XYZ file of C-alpha atoms in Angstrom:
592
model
C -14.292 -5.142 3.707
C -12.400 -8.299 4.391
C -13.384 -11.652 2.789
C -13.987 -14.818 5.225
C -10.609 -16.180 4.273
C -8.536 -12.859 4.146
C -7.166 -13.247 7.717
C -5.452 -16.564 6.963
C -2.538 -14.987 5.043
C -1.072 -11.597 5.876
C 0.896 -11.570 3.060
C 1.120 -8.673 0.841
C 0.447 -9.233 -3.108
C 2.712 -9.981 -5.907
C 6.769 -9.569 -5.677
C 7.738 -11.065 -8.417
C 11.614 -10.309 -8.080
C 13.822 -13.293 -8.169
C 17.070 -11.663 -6.106
C 20.147 -13.427 -7.125
C 22.578 -14.702 -4.288
C 24.797 -11.702 -5.100
C 25.726 -9.233 -2.483
C 27.503 -6.712 -4.614
C 25.590 -3.802 -6.156
C 24.414 -5.122 -9.586
C 26.169 -3.283 -12.536
C 27.981 0.157 -12.607
C 26.266 3.327 -10.822
C 25.021 4.776 -14.188
C 23.713 1.137 -15.279
C 21.674 1.091 -11.965
C 20.293 4.504 -12.078
C 19.227 3.829 -15.803
C 17.346 0.666 -15.066
C 15.877 2.219 -11.903
C 14.730 5.030 -14.366
C 13.645 2.872 -17.181
C 11.640 0.789 -14.565
C 9.465 4.196 -13.240
C 9.481 5.531 -16.713
C 7.645 2.559 -17.806
C 5.214 2.339 -14.652
C 4.375 5.931 -15.817
C 2.721 4.814 -18.743
C 0.329 2.885 -16.832
C -0.382 5.357 -14.280
C 2.266 5.914 -11.643
C 2.940 9.554 -10.820
C 5.472 10.391 -7.930
C 8.935 11.257 -6.736
C 11.737 8.914 -6.312
C 15.022 8.954 -4.685
C 17.859 6.222 -4.816
C 21.090 6.536 -3.052
C 23.878 4.003 -2.129
C 27.135 5.239 0.430
C 25.918 8.781 0.146
C 25.800 9.257 -3.427
C 22.239 9.619 -4.940
C 21.820 7.425 -7.833
C 18.378 8.702 -8.990
C 16.297 11.811 -8.051
C 13.449 12.336 -10.455
C 9.763 13.193 -10.708
C 7.399 11.246 -12.984
C 3.941 11.917 -14.023
C 1.657 14.735 -12.857
C 1.583 16.370 -9.648
C -1.727 18.076 -10.205
C -3.730 16.773 -13.372
C -6.092 19.614 -13.756
C -3.538 21.857 -14.290
C -1.029 19.549 -16.166
C 1.588 20.571 -13.829
C 4.600 17.820 -13.356
C 6.045 16.210 -10.687
C 9.370 17.470 -9.660
C 12.134 16.064 -7.220
C 11.088 18.689 -4.637
C 7.164 18.405 -4.932
C 5.527 17.730 -1.437
C 3.503 14.395 -0.971
C 1.341 13.239 1.754
C 3.479 10.663 3.905
C 0.843 9.202 5.382
C 1.784 6.678 8.220
C 5.514 7.586 7.729
C 4.883 10.414 9.994
C 4.769 8.009 13.043
C 8.341 7.868 12.875
C 8.745 11.625 13.496
C 6.210 10.988 16.465
C 8.392 8.378 17.777
C 11.513 10.315 17.554
C 9.632 13.219 19.315
C 9.030 11.003 22.042
C 12.328 9.774 22.787
C 13.883 13.410 22.332
C 11.755 14.359 25.211
C 12.940 11.294 27.073
C 16.598 12.446 26.378
C 15.429 15.742 27.991
C 14.205 14.154 31.078
C 10.672 15.016 30.502
C 9.396 11.634 30.340
C 10.174 7.910 30.194
C 8.791 5.171 27.685
C 8.156 3.148 30.647
C 5.676 6.170 31.919
C 1.840 4.980 31.999
C -0.682 6.523 29.797
C -2.799 7.198 32.941
C -0.212 9.928 34.098
C -0.761 12.126 30.900
C -4.433 11.431 30.716
C -5.795 14.237 32.908
C -3.308 16.870 31.018
C -4.424 15.436 27.713
C -8.267 16.129 28.812
C -7.712 19.375 30.260
C -5.707 20.211 26.821
C -8.388 19.220 24.520
C -11.659 20.657 26.729
C -12.662 17.055 27.906
C -13.632 16.478 31.409
C -13.765 12.536 32.126
C -16.539 11.517 34.600
C -15.415 9.613 37.704
C -14.654 6.015 36.625
C -14.643 6.710 32.852
C -11.171 6.117 32.530
C -10.474 2.146 32.999
C -7.609 0.993 34.758
C -6.509 -1.044 31.757
C -6.461 1.824 29.420
C -4.583 4.075 31.896
C -1.881 1.329 32.486
C -0.958 1.303 28.697
C 2.810 2.237 28.618
C 4.315 4.969 26.255
C 6.786 1.965 25.120
C 3.369 0.065 24.239
C 1.814 3.053 22.301
C 4.760 3.430 20.213
C 5.243 -0.723 19.478
C 1.189 -1.198 18.652
C 1.173 -3.523 21.640
C -1.062 -1.358 23.772
C -4.155 -3.133 22.614
C -5.962 0.126 21.584
C -8.347 -0.156 18.518
C -7.046 1.625 15.389
C -9.369 4.543 15.198
C -8.993 7.669 13.055
C -8.785 11.077 14.346
C -10.215 12.538 11.008
C -13.380 10.401 11.413
C -14.302 12.429 14.744
C -15.525 15.898 14.541
C -13.571 17.076 17.332
C -10.290 16.091 19.745
C -13.139 15.737 22.644
C -15.181 13.307 20.655
C -12.124 11.212 19.867
C -10.687 10.876 23.124
C -14.103 10.141 24.566
C -13.928 7.333 22.298
C -10.352 6.082 23.008
C -11.448 6.262 26.824
C -14.886 4.145 26.013
C -13.282 1.282 23.916
C -12.568 -2.243 25.171
C -8.887 -3.224 24.629
C -8.305 -5.717 21.584
C -5.420 -7.842 24.103
C -3.956 -7.217 27.676
C -1.384 -4.239 27.103
C 2.004 -5.580 25.903
C 0.924 -9.200 24.668
C -0.213 -8.628 21.034
C 0.518 -6.581 18.224
C -2.396 -4.342 16.625
C -1.505 -1.571 14.606
C -3.202 1.367 16.013
C -3.178 4.866 14.784
C -4.917 5.808 17.967
C -1.668 5.157 19.802
C 0.345 7.569 17.616
C -2.463 10.262 17.944
C -2.122 10.014 21.809
C 1.412 10.552 21.532
C 1.315 13.345 19.603
C -0.951 14.957 22.196
C 1.775 13.614 25.096
C 4.460 15.802 22.910
C 2.168 18.730 23.350
C 1.533 18.671 27.168
C 4.898 17.710 28.084
C 6.463 20.289 25.920
C 4.290 22.950 26.488
C 4.333 23.675 22.938
C 2.061 22.631 19.794
C 3.008 19.074 18.416
C 4.335 20.559 14.831
C 6.188 23.209 16.809
C 8.239 20.773 18.961
C 8.729 18.586 15.912
C 10.066 21.653 13.824
C 12.329 23.355 16.356
C 13.751 20.331 17.822
C 13.933 17.494 15.123
C 13.273 18.910 11.687
C 15.600 22.243 11.539
C 18.472 20.406 13.484
C 18.303 17.511 10.587
C 17.991 20.439 7.805
C 14.446 19.978 6.926
C 13.981 23.563 6.761
C 10.963 24.443 4.454
C 9.769 21.016 2.918
C 8.398 18.925 5.806
C 5.435 19.585 8.210
C 1.756 20.329 8.432
C 0.881 23.990 8.798
C 3.997 25.919 9.299
C 6.298 25.622 6.050
C 5.274 28.259 3.599
C 3.754 25.854 1.122
C 3.183 27.252 -2.528
C 0.185 25.260 -4.024
C 2.323 23.964 -7.285
C 4.556 22.076 -4.988
C 1.996 20.196 -3.221
C 0.661 16.952 -5.124
C -3.014 16.529 -5.878
C -4.546 13.148 -5.165
C -6.671 10.665 -6.924
C -10.000 10.682 -5.172
C -11.755 7.300 -5.993
C -15.220 8.472 -4.729
C -15.508 11.602 -7.015
C -12.920 10.946 -9.822
C -11.256 14.040 -9.047
C -7.904 14.875 -7.928
C -8.018 17.135 -4.773
C -5.224 18.524 -2.690
C -4.423 16.163 0.399
C -5.042 19.451 2.859
C -7.474 22.382 1.976
C -5.325 24.792 -0.027
C -7.009 28.088 -0.661
C -4.920 30.773 -2.658
C -4.961 33.309 -0.005
C -3.623 31.552 3.054
C -1.429 28.159 3.929
C -3.458 24.972 4.431
C -5.114 23.723 7.458
C -4.441 20.368 8.697
C -6.009 18.270 11.469
C -2.572 17.725 13.108
C -1.994 14.015 13.727
C 0.903 12.099 15.109
C 0.077 8.982 12.984
C -0.217 10.404 9.589
C -0.830 13.161 7.180
C 2.717 14.964 7.456
C 3.740 16.647 3.834
C 7.474 15.919 2.736
C 9.643 15.491 -0.242
C 12.035 12.723 -1.135
C 15.145 15.233 -0.428
C 14.046 15.919 2.930
C 13.337 12.473 3.818
C 17.142 11.570 2.988
C 18.342 14.263 4.831
C 16.328 12.671 7.839
C 17.914 9.263 7.105
C 21.284 11.261 7.349
C 20.309 12.900 10.396
C 19.475 9.371 12.073
C 22.940 8.187 11.499
C 24.561 10.223 13.896
C 23.860 11.737 17.474
C 22.377 15.251 15.681
C 18.723 14.456 16.632
C 18.911 11.175 18.771
C 21.209 9.765 21.048
C 22.767 6.069 20.421
C 20.758 4.825 23.240
C 17.585 6.689 21.990
C 18.332 5.186 18.233
C 18.968 1.811 19.637
C 15.096 2.046 21.297
C 13.926 3.684 17.962
C 15.109 0.552 15.855
C 14.635 -2.150 18.240
C 11.471 -4.487 17.434
C 9.197 -5.753 20.031
C 6.444 -7.724 18.229
C 5.770 -8.551 14.748
C 9.064 -6.718 13.814
C 7.769 -3.354 14.402
C 9.986 -1.148 16.646
C 9.191 2.516 17.348
C 7.640 3.918 14.251
C 9.700 1.623 12.020
C 9.582 -1.934 10.588
C 12.694 -4.061 11.047
C 13.204 -6.755 8.586
C 15.597 -8.984 6.529
C 16.095 -8.994 2.901
C 16.637 -12.239 0.881
C 20.201 -11.609 1.064
C 20.318 -11.751 4.732
C 20.744 -7.978 5.186
C 18.775 -5.688 7.271
C 16.161 -3.189 6.078
C 14.512 -0.638 8.007
C 11.471 0.826 6.533
C 7.702 2.242 6.713
C 5.174 2.841 4.390
C 2.000 5.292 4.217
C -0.979 4.264 2.353
C -4.712 5.664 1.795
C -6.203 3.496 -1.047
C -9.260 5.547 -1.333
C -7.261 8.757 -2.028
C -4.222 7.297 -3.693
C -1.706 8.181 -0.885
C 1.324 5.672 -1.324
C 4.424 6.233 0.192
C 7.488 4.080 0.930
C 10.675 4.923 3.021
C 13.392 1.883 2.865
C 16.688 2.111 4.553
C 19.095 -0.969 3.849
C 21.490 -0.530 6.624
C 23.585 -3.321 5.804
C 23.792 -2.205 2.173
C 23.892 1.822 2.877
C 21.289 1.958 0.483
C 18.241 3.883 0.686
C 15.123 4.291 -1.558
C 12.437 6.617 -1.207
C 9.325 6.659 -3.400
C 6.371 9.199 -2.834
C 3.241 8.865 -5.175
C -0.044 10.431 -5.492
C -1.880 7.521 -7.413
C -2.906 4.190 -6.523
C -3.041 2.918 -10.061
C -6.353 1.493 -9.838
C -5.895 0.717 -5.926
C -3.133 -1.637 -6.704
C 0.122 0.453 -5.998
C 1.836 -1.451 -3.374
C 5.196 -0.134 -2.119
C 6.219 -3.521 -1.126
C 6.110 -4.704 -4.593
C 7.877 -1.565 -6.231
C 10.591 -1.504 -3.405
C 11.245 -5.107 -3.979
C 11.817 -4.333 -7.806
C 14.226 -1.691 -7.232
C 16.122 -3.958 -4.903
C 16.267 -6.401 -7.416
C 17.686 -4.104 -9.822
C 20.188 -2.696 -7.228
C 21.593 -5.907 -6.191
C 20.802 -8.492 -9.116
C 17.676 -9.989 -9.928
C 14.740 -10.697 -12.311
C 12.167 -7.672 -12.430
C 8.773 -7.991 -14.320
C 9.341 -4.780 -16.396
C 6.003 -3.805 -18.085
C 6.080 -3.319 -21.656
C 7.300 0.182 -22.305
C 5.304 2.892 -24.475
C 5.994 3.513 -28.188
C 6.554 7.066 -29.361
C 3.277 7.133 -31.176
C 0.412 9.493 -30.011
C -2.817 7.778 -28.887
C -5.636 8.443 -30.836
C -8.782 9.934 -29.040
C -11.322 8.847 -31.767
C -11.011 4.948 -30.248
C -12.770 6.173 -27.111
C -16.238 4.785 -26.434
C -18.134 1.940 -25.533
C -17.296 -1.669 -26.864
C -19.697 -4.552 -26.106
C -18.276 -7.913 -24.905
C -19.344 -11.426 -26.391
C -20.608 -11.736 -22.644
C -22.784 -9.008 -23.188
C -20.709 -6.535 -20.861
C -19.439 -3.073 -21.574
C -15.764 -2.258 -22.144
C -15.126 1.411 -22.134
C -12.122 3.149 -23.508
C -11.973 6.581 -22.059
C -9.938 9.638 -23.255
C -8.644 11.250 -20.214
C -5.468 13.536 -19.805
C -4.228 13.110 -23.147
C -4.709 9.280 -22.320
C -6.511 6.141 -23.616
C -7.945 4.454 -20.647
C -9.647 0.705 -20.538
C -12.448 0.540 -18.155
C -15.189 -2.215 -17.191
C -17.518 -2.812 -14.317
C -18.827 -6.249 -15.161
C -16.682 -9.102 -13.671
C -16.036 -10.664 -16.978
C -14.561 -7.447 -18.379
C -12.873 -6.587 -15.131
C -10.915 -10.342 -15.430
C -10.265 -9.685 -19.078
C -8.429 -6.377 -18.487
C -6.783 -7.753 -15.143
C -5.973 -11.448 -16.186
C -6.524 -11.544 -20.051
C -6.202 -15.546 -19.932
C -8.737 -15.973 -17.249
C -11.587 -16.709 -19.566
C -9.711 -18.858 -21.789
C -11.454 -22.139 -22.605
C -8.549 -24.151 -22.711
C -7.166 -23.139 -19.600
C -5.715 -26.026 -17.998
C -7.080 -27.943 -15.132
C -4.871 -28.538 -11.964
C -5.490 -32.054 -10.692
C -4.606 -31.188 -6.757
C -6.663 -27.916 -7.013
C -9.608 -29.683 -8.273
C -9.301 -32.344 -5.393
C -9.086 -29.691 -2.953
C -12.429 -27.810 -4.203
C -14.216 -30.808 -5.016
C -13.325 -31.819 -1.614
C -14.819 -28.841 -0.033
C -17.606 -29.163 -2.062
C -18.627 -32.514 -0.800
C -17.891 -31.900 2.932
C -14.620 -33.395 2.510
C -11.917 -31.552 4.285
C -8.876 -33.637 4.235
C -7.335 -32.668 0.643
C -7.443 -28.989 2.413
C -5.721 -29.961 5.361
C -3.041 -31.903 3.638
C -2.484 -29.085 1.250
C -2.271 -26.260 4.171
C 0.994 -24.903 5.643
C 2.292 -26.561 8.293
C 2.026 -23.634 10.846
C -1.707 -22.835 9.501
C -4.642 -23.153 11.613
C -6.927 -25.870 10.163
C -9.915 -25.521 12.082
C -10.252 -21.739 11.999
C -9.619 -21.980 8.331
C -12.277 -24.892 7.943
C -15.168 -22.883 9.830
C -14.335 -19.393 7.514
C -14.068 -21.752 4.504
C -17.354 -23.697 5.206
C -19.471 -20.328 5.689
C -17.954 -18.299 2.694
C -18.596 -21.769 0.601
C -22.107 -21.880 1.401
C -22.757 -18.249 0.868
C -21.293 -18.656 -2.744
C -23.712 -21.795 -3.628
C -26.588 -19.480 -2.211
C -25.769 -16.801 -4.409
C -24.139 -18.673 -7.655
C -25.199 -22.142 -7.817
C -23.435 -25.245 -7.731
C -19.648 -25.708 -8.132
C -18.789 -26.253 -11.297
C -14.921 -26.386 -11.783
C -11.460 -24.480 -10.744
C -8.833 -23.479 -13.081
C -5.371 -21.871 -12.503
C -5.169 -19.007 -14.487
C -2.306 -16.953 -13.295
C 1.144 -17.338 -11.712
C 3.401 -14.746 -9.805
C 6.558 -15.202 -7.997
C 7.358 -13.242 -5.009
C 10.111 -13.057 -2.373
C 9.011 -13.385 1.534
C 11.318 -13.386 4.542
C 14.025 -14.526 2.120
C 12.357 -17.493 0.769
C 10.605 -17.402 -2.611
C 6.831 -18.190 -2.997
C 4.457 -18.903 -5.970
C 0.975 -17.043 -6.088
C -1.472 -19.027 -8.147
C -4.541 -17.427 -9.145
C -7.420 -19.888 -9.059
C -10.977 -19.021 -11.146
C -13.616 -20.679 -9.377
C -16.767 -21.331 -11.756
C -20.028 -21.659 -10.275
C -23.402 -22.233 -12.086
C -24.230 -18.329 -12.390
C -20.927 -16.521 -11.563
C -17.057 -16.612 -10.965
C -14.962 -16.215 -7.831
C -10.917 -15.640 -7.463
C -8.621 -17.259 -5.201
C -5.333 -16.873 -4.653
C -3.087 -19.885 -3.792
C 0.272 -19.288 -2.344
C 2.829 -22.179 -2.327
C 5.798 -21.951 -0.165
C 9.166 -24.090 -1.070
C 7.857 -26.996 0.943
C 4.969 -27.265 -1.505
C 2.029 -26.236 0.749
C -0.243 -23.693 0.501
C -2.586 -20.809 2.033
C -5.538 -19.819 0.268
C -6.921 -16.439 0.328
C -9.873 -15.169 -1.500
C -9.687 -12.256 -3.752
C -12.183 -9.559 -4.160
C -12.922 -8.613 -7.913
C -13.255 -4.717 -7.754
C -16.490 -3.312 -8.646
C -14.700 -1.191 -11.457
C -11.218 -1.474 -13.090
C -9.712 1.484 -14.929
C -6.180 0.929 -16.685
C -4.498 3.469 -18.814
C -3.121 2.297 -22.168
C 0.328 2.362 -23.391
C 0.456 3.194 -27.041
C 2.440 0.406 -29.112
C 1.564 1.406 -32.348
C -1.603 3.829 -33.624
C -3.960 0.964 -33.565
C -2.271 -1.219 -30.679
C -2.080 -0.504 -26.789
C -0.739 -2.300 -23.897
C -2.687 -2.420 -20.455
C -0.660 -3.190 -17.182
C -1.891 -4.338 -13.912
C 0.468 -4.035 -11.186
C -1.282 -6.278 -9.156
C -0.757 -9.121 -11.372
C 1.940 -8.032 -13.401
C 0.215 -8.713 -16.759
C -2.106 -7.127 -19.164
C -3.724 -7.710 -22.506
C -3.030 -5.833 -25.548
C -5.680 -4.012 -27.382
C -5.779 -4.138 -31.279
C -8.315 -1.422 -32.759
C -9.830 -1.891 -36.145
C -11.500 1.272 -36.833
C -12.822 0.217 -40.241
C -14.854 -2.762 -38.536
C -15.460 -0.972 -35.294
C -14.116 -3.651 -33.063
C -11.116 -4.232 -30.649
C -9.221 -7.376 -29.891
C -8.227 -8.051 -26.491
C -4.796 -10.401 -26.830
C -3.634 -12.645 -23.812
C -1.114 -15.336 -24.464
C -3.763 -17.931 -24.842
C -7.199 -16.076 -25.503
C -8.436 -13.498 -27.923
C -11.648 -11.638 -27.146
C -13.291 -9.049 -29.753
C -15.691 -6.420 -28.440
C -17.907 -4.574 -30.996
C -18.274 -0.692 -30.969
C -21.520 0.234 -29.512
C -23.590 2.869 -31.040
C -22.799 6.439 -29.392
C -24.645 7.152 -26.175
C -26.695 10.082 -26.031
């Protein structure tokens, strides 16, 4: 669900890396690989698990697995563990279309209507006369590839069959006329995969394997059904709806997995194979120079064909794509710093309390590679965690703090808003949190219907009237639910880099009579702001890294901070320590 203010800032959370102006690789090769390894080793203590590859000038600096691929069986992640790529799959679909164009079998300027009859026949759907509207039939393959088709973002796995999925596609009203606006659409890439099938005359995966994967040297570890997968080589994923760790595919012991083949996501691969794919795309082995020019040419919103084309803070080009499923824990990132000849690939099977953001992590790796300040979490000590500390602890507010023993590690968890804020932002509830005069002026103005302070504070290119309407509606809802507005105080700051400029993210705690709300204010170099409501999750679970036998640290990747927890077994208490605040929770009687 999106908050009323979320559409104002399409900015991703958190990048604290402050890149230096240096363009040379920071430090020696060994030093850089050691520092990147240290980063991911520290992240592992706080819940990260995945495989990482970093290479420069054809030399692999780091190739390593972290954490567990299978939490049930205790199987560690290895460098050759296969992960779900999510939307990184799209670049393979785009390359297949361009390969077919090279073979003279289609053109990216072709209209979708040219292929719809064959697609409908292929999936067993007989569209009624007039069911295919001209605006849908007129979409070009170029527009499908660049997410400018206007098609809504539907998901194949939410339909029981391709027939129903195609019927939904044909029945929808376009979000915008084709070619005019960028709207990310998995639907478009699923259609492109079906076009690959009807044009080539072979199944989508078979075409990928024979014309892209095998020629690129991706022999046994990339695909859907066709690789001879072994159970222990595929990572399990963290399903937050069940607290289980299932495979991303059906994986019976006696036969290979069955997947819903999709051009938009779901392919499995390894960091090694993705690096081979990167190397294959450097020359003409897979795509011609003209085809690669199309592949990397941005159309709208810096999106080309299955790749995002961006610029680093150093003014160099980066070609990238991610793959995400926050409910399941799929989190993948593929970054190609083409001017620096650097590749960063991270494939993960946990979302770290639904907070793992590859944009953040890749930025930290970039900072370690090229010089910058990176917010390294506290390292874990060698001491073993004590399972006897697990139990329920009562907060002064009456809320419950759980200390769980899970997989040989202590985990701090909370459901109540106060407990969640305490674990994520330990100083948020500190009584002495300083007031910010400008923010108080803005939010007092909103409360009284005086919008001029907000207008004066906004980014110059922000839409004030739209923000005013959404803010007024949201504010009225808060007052109905939580009562009168009391105060606003800044409780945390995080720096990030965005499009070459530094931004300060200030997290504001809004206190009403009967509850709290969290708002993020994003300040640009000119001192102007965008505002974004932060939805406090219904539950938070943070692994605890031991610092000593009775002392542990929690760390939130989202906020790049966390408390220290000091247990006193004799008194039956735990102190939750922030920089300014100290909260003491008392152990509750054991529940039956």
